[in-house]
Amino acid sequence: MRKTVYIHIGHYKTGTTALQTFLSLNRKRLLKSGVDYCSEMLVRAKHSQLAFSVYREAGVTTLMHGYNEADPAQAVWERLMDYVDKSPAANVMVSTEEFMRMGAHPEAVSILKPIVQGCQEKVDLRVITYLRAPREHLRSWYNQLVKMRIVTADFNTAICGGIEPIHYDYAQALAPWIDMLGEDSVILRPYREDYRLGNGLFDDFLSIFGLKYDEGKGWKALERDPNPRLDDRLVELHRAARLAGLPDHLVERIGHRAQQILTLQDETCAGQQQIFSEVVARARDGLAALEPLPGSALAGAGLDRKLPEPETDNVAELANVIAFLLREQHLQRTQFRESMAELKLRQTELEAEIKRRFPSD
């Protein structure tokens, strides 16, 4: 029986961590349905050694997340093939979003291509990837870089110079896989924003194998989000704090305090907020209702040409960052003054004690 190995390669920020965790939790359930989520080299629910071993040989040093295994890429992939050979299932699956970076590293592709060709002599290989709308993807990846404590340039600078183009040029990201496996072996799925809620992503992924996610029917559900996103309103605060060289513990403390303020703000405003377009409509309708009044000179004054306009998210975020940093500065100054006052009091008490014990003649 010729087997098929499915390689789920991401993309980054398309629910990969949640999906990998789900697949790992449901290995036995999947195996009963003829899909073996490979247990070999499974670390944190994914198989990143398959990609990192190739990058290491190619001399890639960025975003390697501390990988220091010395095993050659050929040997790592042979371990996978041995596992596939022994598996009772017709379909074996591995997953790591790190494979998406191949398109940014031609030297890594030159190492992987002959390895893949050798595997194709024994098994069929297919790639699965989810692609997210580039705008949402870039914002989410930028958020992730800041969350990972990586010193990051501002958004525009990072996109135009610091972030690998595979994050916006999906054709470049997938070119190596299309070249190695052929167009018919690449499965492309759109990642929808509503997949972040509920189990839509799991159901869509399982449908590739003719399976359906029915909650409560043998499938284990995730208890929490395994990779929660940093609140978008705090991204620039964290980024600025790291650019300033603040230690991690202080950045986290500032971020925690800021999150508390935002949570309180959200709770206070819950149920009270209108859609901004409703505010604009009410302002326009209010002016229109007042124009016909006998003593009104509003007609033709043009007030309705200058109706309320919402601030952009970036302006609101910048205002929050300034407010959070000023508050932190105030807290630090207050703590410093309190500490100095306490030291002054202790000094006075010590001086009094010395005089009591050693009175002058």
GROMACS .gro file of C-alpha atoms in nm:
model
  361
    1MET     CA    1   0.000   0.000   0.000
    2ARG     CA    2   0.147   0.333  -0.106
    3LYS     CA    3   0.097   0.588   0.168
    4THR     CA    4   0.045   0.962   0.163
    5VAL     CA    5   0.226   1.205   0.388
    6TYR     CA    6   0.045   1.533   0.443
    7ILE     CA    7   0.265   1.828   0.541
    8HIS     CA    8   0.073   2.113   0.702
    9ILE     CA    9   0.299   2.415   0.654
   10GLY     CA   10   0.095   2.700   0.802
   11HIS     CA   11   0.084   2.985   0.715
   12TYR     CA   12   0.184   3.164   1.033
   13LYS     CA   13  -0.105   3.328   1.218
   14THR     CA   14  -0.374   3.108   1.064
   15GLY     CA   15  -0.463   2.919   1.380
   16THR     CA   16  -0.164   2.686   1.344
   17THR     CA   17  -0.094   2.650   1.716
   18ALA     CA   18  -0.460   2.579   1.791
   19LEU     CA   19  -0.479   2.332   1.504
   20GLN     CA   20  -0.159   2.153   1.607
   21THR     CA   21  -0.277   2.130   1.966
   22PHE     CA   22  -0.612   1.991   1.848
   23LEU     CA   23  -0.444   1.730   1.626
   24SER     CA   24  -0.210   1.624   1.906
   25LEU     CA   25  -0.496   1.593   2.154
   26ASN     CA   26  -0.693   1.380   1.909
   27ARG     CA   27  -0.419   1.148   1.781
   28LYS     CA   28  -0.608   0.831   1.880
   29ARG     CA   29  -0.934   0.956   1.731
   30LEU     CA   30  -0.759   1.046   1.406
   31LEU     CA   31  -0.578   0.713   1.388
   32LYS     CA   32  -0.911   0.528   1.407
   33SER     CA   33  -1.012   0.727   1.098
   34GLY     CA   34  -0.697   0.638   0.906
   35VAL     CA   35  -0.493   0.954   0.976
   36ASP     CA   36  -0.177   0.924   1.185
   37TYR     CA   37  -0.061   1.253   1.336
   38CYS     CA   38   0.306   1.163   1.362
   39SER     CA   39   0.433   1.114   1.718
   40GLU     CA   40   0.797   1.112   1.606
   41MET     CA   41   0.975   1.445   1.668
   42LEU     CA   42   0.652   1.586   1.811
   43VAL     CA   43   0.751   1.879   2.032
   44ARG     CA   44   0.489   2.126   2.156
   45ALA     CA   45   0.238   1.955   1.927
   46LYS     CA   46   0.436   2.020   1.606
   47HIS     CA   47   0.728   1.886   1.402
   48SER     CA   48   0.956   2.186   1.361
   49GLN     CA   49   1.277   1.980   1.359
   50LEU     CA   50   1.195   1.878   1.002
   51ALA     CA   51   1.229   2.243   0.898
   52PHE     CA   52   1.490   2.367   1.145
   53SER     CA   53   1.739   2.092   1.053
   54VAL     CA   54   1.728   2.217   0.693
   55TYR     CA   55   1.762   2.583   0.792
   56ARG     CA   56   2.055   2.505   1.021
   57GLU     CA   57   2.246   2.339   0.735
   58ALA     CA   58   2.162   2.635   0.513
   59GLY     CA   59   2.311   2.877   0.766
   60VAL     CA   60   1.986   3.048   0.864
   61THR     CA   61   2.026   3.218   1.203
   62THR     CA   62   1.712   3.429   1.244
   63LEU     CA   63   1.396   3.305   1.417
   64MET     CA   64   1.549   2.964   1.494
   65HIS     CA   65   1.406   2.979   1.849
   66GLY     CA   66   1.713   2.827   2.013
   67TYR     CA   67   1.731   2.520   1.785
   68ASN     CA   68   2.072   2.358   1.829
   69GLU     CA   69   2.026   1.994   1.726
   70ALA     CA   70   2.322   1.860   1.526
   71ASP     CA   71   2.135   1.588   1.331
   72PRO     CA   72   2.166   1.635   0.952
   73ALA     CA   73   1.844   1.713   0.772
   74GLN     CA   74   1.869   1.389   0.573
   75ALA     CA   75   1.880   1.185   0.894
   76VAL     CA   76   1.585   1.376   1.042
   77TRP     CA   77   1.370   1.307   0.736
   78GLU     CA   78   1.476   0.941   0.735
   79ARG     CA   79   1.333   0.915   1.085
   80LEU     CA   80   1.005   1.043   0.946
   81MET     CA   81   1.011   0.790   0.663
   82ASP     CA   82   1.081   0.506   0.909
   83TYR     CA   83   0.780   0.617   1.111
   84VAL     CA   84   0.561   0.630   0.801
   85ASP     CA   85   0.672   0.281   0.699
   86LYS     CA   86   0.571   0.138   1.039
   87SER     CA   87   0.246   0.332   1.072
   88PRO     CA   88  -0.075   0.129   1.032
   89ALA     CA   89  -0.246   0.427   0.868
   90ALA     CA   90  -0.261   0.506   0.499
   91ASN     CA   91  -0.223   0.876   0.573
   92VAL     CA   92   0.046   1.027   0.797
   93MET     CA   93   0.051   1.395   0.888
   94VAL     CA   94   0.315   1.636   1.016
   95SER     CA   95   0.276   2.004   1.087
   96THR     CA   96   0.501   2.305   1.132
   97GLU     CA   97   0.452   2.658   1.009
   98GLU     CA   98   0.830   2.697   0.994
   99PHE     CA   99   0.817   2.538   0.648
  100MET     CA  100   0.659   2.859   0.512
  101ARG     CA  101   0.999   3.030   0.533
  102MET     CA  102   1.148   2.809   0.261
  103GLY     CA  103   1.048   3.063   0.000
  104ALA     CA  104   1.270   3.323   0.169
  105HIS     CA  105   1.576   3.093   0.179
  106PRO     CA  106   1.674   2.941  -0.160
  107GLU     CA  107   1.978   2.774  -0.003
  108ALA     CA  108   1.746   2.582   0.229
  109VAL     CA  109   1.532   2.474  -0.068
  110SER     CA  110   1.841   2.337  -0.243
  111ILE     CA  111   1.902   2.115   0.061
  112LEU     CA  112   1.541   2.006   0.102
  113LYS     CA  113   1.463   1.932  -0.264
  114PRO     CA  114   1.674   1.614  -0.302
  115ILE     CA  115   1.549   1.492   0.035
  116VAL     CA  116   1.190   1.535  -0.080
  117GLN     CA  117   1.265   1.365  -0.411
  118GLY     CA  118   1.400   1.066  -0.221
  119CYS     CA  119   1.083   1.052  -0.009
  120GLN     CA  120   0.866   1.063  -0.321
  121GLU     CA  121   1.014   0.731  -0.432
  122LYS     CA  122   0.841   0.571  -0.133
  123VAL     CA  123   0.533   0.784  -0.057
  124ASP     CA  124   0.309   1.051  -0.202
  125LEU     CA  125   0.360   1.396  -0.051
  126ARG     CA  126   0.093   1.663  -0.025
  127VAL     CA  127   0.109   2.006   0.132
  128ILE     CA  128  -0.173   2.181   0.320
  129THR     CA  129  -0.162   2.554   0.381
  130TYR     CA  130  -0.404   2.821   0.497
  131LEU     CA  131  -0.370   3.176   0.369
  132ARG     CA  132  -0.508   3.480   0.545
  133ALA     CA  133  -0.594   3.816   0.391
  134PRO     CA  134  -0.253   3.992   0.374
  135ARG     CA  135  -0.366   4.296   0.572
  136GLU     CA  136  -0.485   4.088   0.868
  137HIS     CA  137  -0.188   3.854   0.838
  138LEU     CA  138   0.071   4.132   0.854
  139ARG     CA  139  -0.093   4.298   1.153
  140SER     CA  140  -0.112   3.964   1.332
  141TRP     CA  141   0.250   3.874   1.252
  142TYR     CA  142   0.369   4.219   1.367
  143ASN     CA  143   0.175   4.161   1.690
  144GLN     CA  144   0.343   3.821   1.728
  145LEU     CA  145   0.695   3.961   1.682
  146VAL     CA  146   0.636   4.216   1.957
  147LYS     CA  147   0.478   3.950   2.177
  148MET     CA  148   0.786   3.727   2.129
  149ARG     CA  149   0.996   4.008   2.282
  150ILE     CA  150   1.177   4.077   1.956
  151VAL     CA  151   1.295   4.435   1.917
  152THR     CA  152   1.089   4.547   1.618
  153ALA     CA  153   1.082   4.858   1.402
  154ASP     CA  154   0.760   5.051   1.346
  155PHE     CA  155   0.502   4.874   1.130
  156ASN     CA  156   0.584   5.042   0.797
  157THR     CA  157   0.959   5.001   0.840
  158ALA     CA  158   0.924   4.640   0.953
  159ILE     CA  159   0.704   4.546   0.657
  160CYS     CA  160   0.926   4.717   0.400
  161GLY     CA  161   1.258   4.596   0.533
  162GLY     CA  162   1.256   4.369   0.836
  163ILE     CA  163   0.986   4.110   0.775
  164GLU     CA  164   1.045   3.830   0.524
  165PRO     CA  165   0.841   3.881   0.205
  166ILE     CA  166   0.674   3.541   0.243
  167HIS     CA  167   0.440   3.721   0.484
  168TYR     CA  168   0.282   3.922   0.202
  169ASP     CA  169   0.400   3.751  -0.118
  170TYR     CA  170   0.227   3.417  -0.086
  171ALA     CA  171   0.341   3.308  -0.432
  172GLN     CA  172   0.703   3.332  -0.316
  173ALA     CA  173   0.618   3.140   0.000
  174LEU     CA  174   0.463   2.851  -0.190
  175ALA     CA  175   0.690   2.848  -0.497
  176PRO     CA  176   0.933   2.588  -0.353
  177TRP     CA  177   0.650   2.349  -0.265
  178ILE     CA  178   0.482   2.383  -0.603
  179ASP     CA  179   0.818   2.322  -0.769
  180MET     CA  180   0.902   2.018  -0.553
  181LEU     CA  181   0.562   1.851  -0.539
  182GLY     CA  182   0.366   1.990  -0.833
  183GLU     CA  183   0.053   2.205  -0.841
  184ASP     CA  184  -0.183   1.912  -0.786
  185SER     CA  185  -0.016   1.827  -0.454
  186VAL     CA  186  -0.066   2.167  -0.292
  187ILE     CA  187  -0.393   2.216  -0.100
  188LEU     CA  188  -0.478   2.584  -0.043
  189ARG     CA  189  -0.747   2.694   0.201
  190PRO     CA  190  -0.858   3.049   0.290
  191TYR     CA  191  -0.835   3.137   0.658
  192ARG     CA  192  -1.143   3.326   0.766
  193GLU     CA  193  -1.140   3.567   1.059
  194ASP     CA  194  -1.437   3.390   1.217
  195TYR     CA  195  -1.218   3.079   1.252
  196ARG     CA  196  -1.078   3.249   1.562
  197LEU     CA  197  -1.411   3.179   1.727
  198GLY     CA  198  -1.561   2.834   1.773
  199ASN     CA  199  -1.440   2.523   1.591
  200GLY     CA  200  -1.474   2.628   1.228
  201LEU     CA  201  -1.103   2.580   1.157
  202PHE     CA  202  -1.101   2.225   1.293
  203ASP     CA  203  -1.408   2.132   1.091
  204ASP     CA  204  -1.260   2.277   0.771
  205PHE     CA  205  -0.927   2.104   0.822
  206LEU     CA  206  -1.082   1.765   0.894
  207SER     CA  207  -1.295   1.792   0.581
  208ILE     CA  208  -0.975   1.752   0.377
  209PHE     CA  209  -0.971   1.392   0.501
  210GLY     CA  210  -1.343   1.340   0.466
  211LEU     CA  211  -1.395   1.382   0.841
  212LYS     CA  212  -1.627   1.609   1.037
  213TYR     CA  213  -1.580   1.774   1.373
  214ASP     CA  214  -1.877   1.685   1.589
  215GLU     CA  215  -1.823   1.819   1.939
  216GLY     CA  216  -1.888   1.554   2.200
  217LYS     CA  217  -1.848   1.264   1.956
  218GLY     CA  218  -1.501   1.144   2.042
  219TRP     CA  219  -1.318   1.468   1.971
  220LYS     CA  220  -1.130   1.644   2.250
  221ALA     CA  221  -1.183   2.019   2.256
  222LEU     CA  222  -0.925   2.284   2.347
  223GLU     CA  223  -0.978   2.425   2.695
  224ARG     CA  224  -0.818   2.761   2.610
  225ASP     CA  225  -0.644   2.950   2.333
  226PRO     CA  226  -0.289   2.805   2.321
  227ASN     CA  227  -0.147   3.120   2.162
  228PRO     CA  228  -0.347   3.423   2.284
  229ARG     CA  229  -0.289   3.742   2.093
  230LEU     CA  230  -0.142   4.049   2.257
  231ASP     CA  231  -0.410   4.317   2.283
  232ASP     CA  232  -0.361   4.523   1.966
  233ARG     CA  233  -0.400   4.842   2.169
  234LEU     CA  234  -0.087   4.752   2.366
  235VAL     CA  235   0.144   4.647   2.081
  236GLU     CA  236   0.312   4.986   2.045
  237LEU     CA  237   0.346   5.020   2.422
  238HIS     CA  238   0.536   4.690   2.442
  239ARG     CA  239   0.741   4.776   2.133
  240ALA     CA  240   0.838   5.120   2.267
  241ALA     CA  241   0.934   4.977   2.606
  242ARG     CA  242   1.163   4.720   2.443
  243LEU     CA  243   1.319   4.980   2.212
  244ALA     CA  244   1.394   5.182   2.527
  245GLY     CA  245   1.587   4.882   2.661
  246LEU     CA  246   1.363   4.819   2.961
  247PRO     CA  247   1.413   4.476   3.121
  248ASP     CA  248   1.155   4.207   3.047
  249HIS     CA  249   1.005   4.206   3.395
  250LEU     CA  250   0.943   4.581   3.380
  251VAL     CA  251   0.791   4.562   3.031
  252GLU     CA  252   0.557   4.287   3.149
  253ARG     CA  253   0.461   4.485   3.459
  254ILE     CA  254   0.384   4.797   3.255
  255GLY     CA  255   0.188   4.588   3.009
  256HIS     CA  256  -0.008   4.421   3.287
  257ARG     CA  257  -0.103   4.755   3.441
  258ALA     CA  258  -0.206   4.893   3.102
  259GLN     CA  259  -0.418   4.585   3.035
  260GLN     CA  260  -0.596   4.637   3.366
  261ILE     CA  261  -0.684   4.993   3.265
  262LEU     CA  262  -0.815   4.882   2.925
  263THR     CA  263  -1.018   4.601   3.080
  264LEU     CA  264  -1.174   4.845   3.326
  265GLN     CA  265  -1.244   5.087   3.039
  266ASP     CA  266  -1.407   4.811   2.834
  267GLU     CA  267  -1.620   4.698   3.127
  268THR     CA  268  -1.728   5.055   3.204
  269CYS     CA  269  -1.829   5.125   2.844
  270ALA     CA  270  -1.989   4.785   2.778
  271GLY     CA  271  -2.341   4.826   2.648
  272GLN     CA  272  -2.304   5.204   2.617
  273GLN     CA  273  -2.110   5.237   2.294
  274GLN     CA  274  -2.272   5.325   1.962
  275ILE     CA  275  -2.141   5.253   1.616
  276PHE     CA  276  -1.966   5.573   1.507
  277SER     CA  277  -2.178   5.593   1.195
  278GLU     CA  278  -2.480   5.622   1.425
  279VAL     CA  279  -2.318   5.922   1.595
  280VAL     CA  280  -2.265   6.086   1.254
  281ALA     CA  281  -2.625   6.014   1.152
  282ARG     CA  282  -2.764   6.160   1.474
  283ALA     CA  283  -2.553   6.476   1.436
  284ARG     CA  284  -2.675   6.522   1.077
  285ASP     CA  285  -3.037   6.452   1.167
  286GLY     CA  286  -3.017   6.688   1.464
  287LEU     CA  287  -2.900   6.975   1.247
  288ALA     CA  288  -3.166   6.900   0.988
  289ALA     CA  289  -3.436   6.902   1.256
  290LEU     CA  290  -3.327   7.246   1.382
  291GLU     CA  291  -3.289   7.424   1.048
  292PRO     CA  292  -3.667   7.487   0.996
  293LEU     CA  293  -3.713   7.665   1.329
  294PRO     CA  294  -3.832   8.028   1.292
  295GLY     CA  295  -3.525   8.177   1.457
  296SER     CA  296  -3.274   7.945   1.291
  297ALA     CA  297  -2.999   8.074   1.062
  298LEU     CA  298  -2.846   7.729   1.023
  299ALA     CA  299  -2.967   7.669   0.668
  300GLY     CA  300  -2.676   7.704   0.430
  301ALA     CA  301  -2.423   7.753   0.710
  302GLY     CA  302  -2.251   7.428   0.615
  303LEU     CA  303  -2.240   7.278   0.962
  304ASP     CA  304  -2.348   6.949   0.815
  305ARG     CA  305  -2.029   6.941   0.608
  306LYS     CA  306  -1.820   6.908   0.922
  307LEU     CA  307  -1.977   6.616   1.101
  308PRO     CA  308  -1.790   6.403   1.361
  309GLU     CA  309  -1.506   6.188   1.229
  310PRO     CA  310  -1.357   5.892   1.417
  311GLU     CA  311  -0.992   5.883   1.503
  312THR     CA  312  -0.792   5.615   1.329
  313ASP     CA  313  -0.695   5.315   1.539
  314ASN     CA  314  -0.331   5.425   1.522
  315VAL     CA  315  -0.407   5.767   1.670
  316ALA     CA  316  -0.611   5.611   1.950
  317GLU     CA  317  -0.335   5.360   2.019
  318LEU     CA  318  -0.070   5.633   2.031
  319ALA     CA  319  -0.281   5.829   2.278
  320ASN     CA  320  -0.311   5.520   2.496
  321VAL     CA  321   0.064   5.458   2.483
  322ILE     CA  322   0.139   5.816   2.591
  323ALA     CA  323  -0.117   5.792   2.872
  324PHE     CA  324   0.018   5.457   2.994
  325LEU     CA  325   0.380   5.575   2.993
  326LEU     CA  326   0.293   5.902   3.172
  327ARG     CA  327   0.101   5.703   3.433
  328GLU     CA  328   0.396   5.466   3.476
  329GLN     CA  329   0.630   5.762   3.514
  330HIS     CA  330   0.398   5.910   3.778
  331LEU     CA  331   0.386   5.576   3.966
  332GLN     CA  332   0.764   5.547   3.960
  333ARG     CA  333   0.808   5.903   4.089
  334THR     CA  334   0.550   5.846   4.362
  335GLN     CA  335   0.722   5.526   4.472
  336PHE     CA  336   1.058   5.704   4.468
  337ARG     CA  337   0.928   5.990   4.685
  338GLU     CA  338   0.767   5.744   4.928
  339SER     CA  339   1.091   5.546   4.950
  340MET     CA  340   1.292   5.865   5.012
  341ALA     CA  341   1.047   5.975   5.281
  342GLU     CA  342   1.075   5.635   5.448
  343LEU     CA  343   1.454   5.652   5.437
  344LYS     CA  344   1.445   6.004   5.582
  345LEU     CA  345   1.225   5.883   5.868
  346ARG     CA  346   1.451   5.588   5.940
  347GLN     CA  347   1.755   5.818   5.934
  348THR     CA  348   1.588   6.049   6.188
  349GLU     CA  349   1.497   5.754   6.411
  350LEU     CA  350   1.852   5.615   6.393
  351GLU     CA  351   2.001   5.953   6.478
  352ALA     CA  352   1.767   5.980   6.778
  353GLU     CA  353   1.862   5.629   6.892
  354ILE     CA  354   2.234   5.707   6.865
  355LYS     CA  355   2.190   6.021   7.074
  356ARG     CA  356   1.996   5.822   7.333
  357ARG     CA  357   2.259   5.553   7.362
  358PHE     CA  358   2.557   5.777   7.340
  359PRO     CA  359   2.463   6.109   7.496
  360SER     CA  360   2.720   6.382   7.460
  361ASP     CA  361   2.892   6.511   7.775
   0.00000   0.00000   0.00000
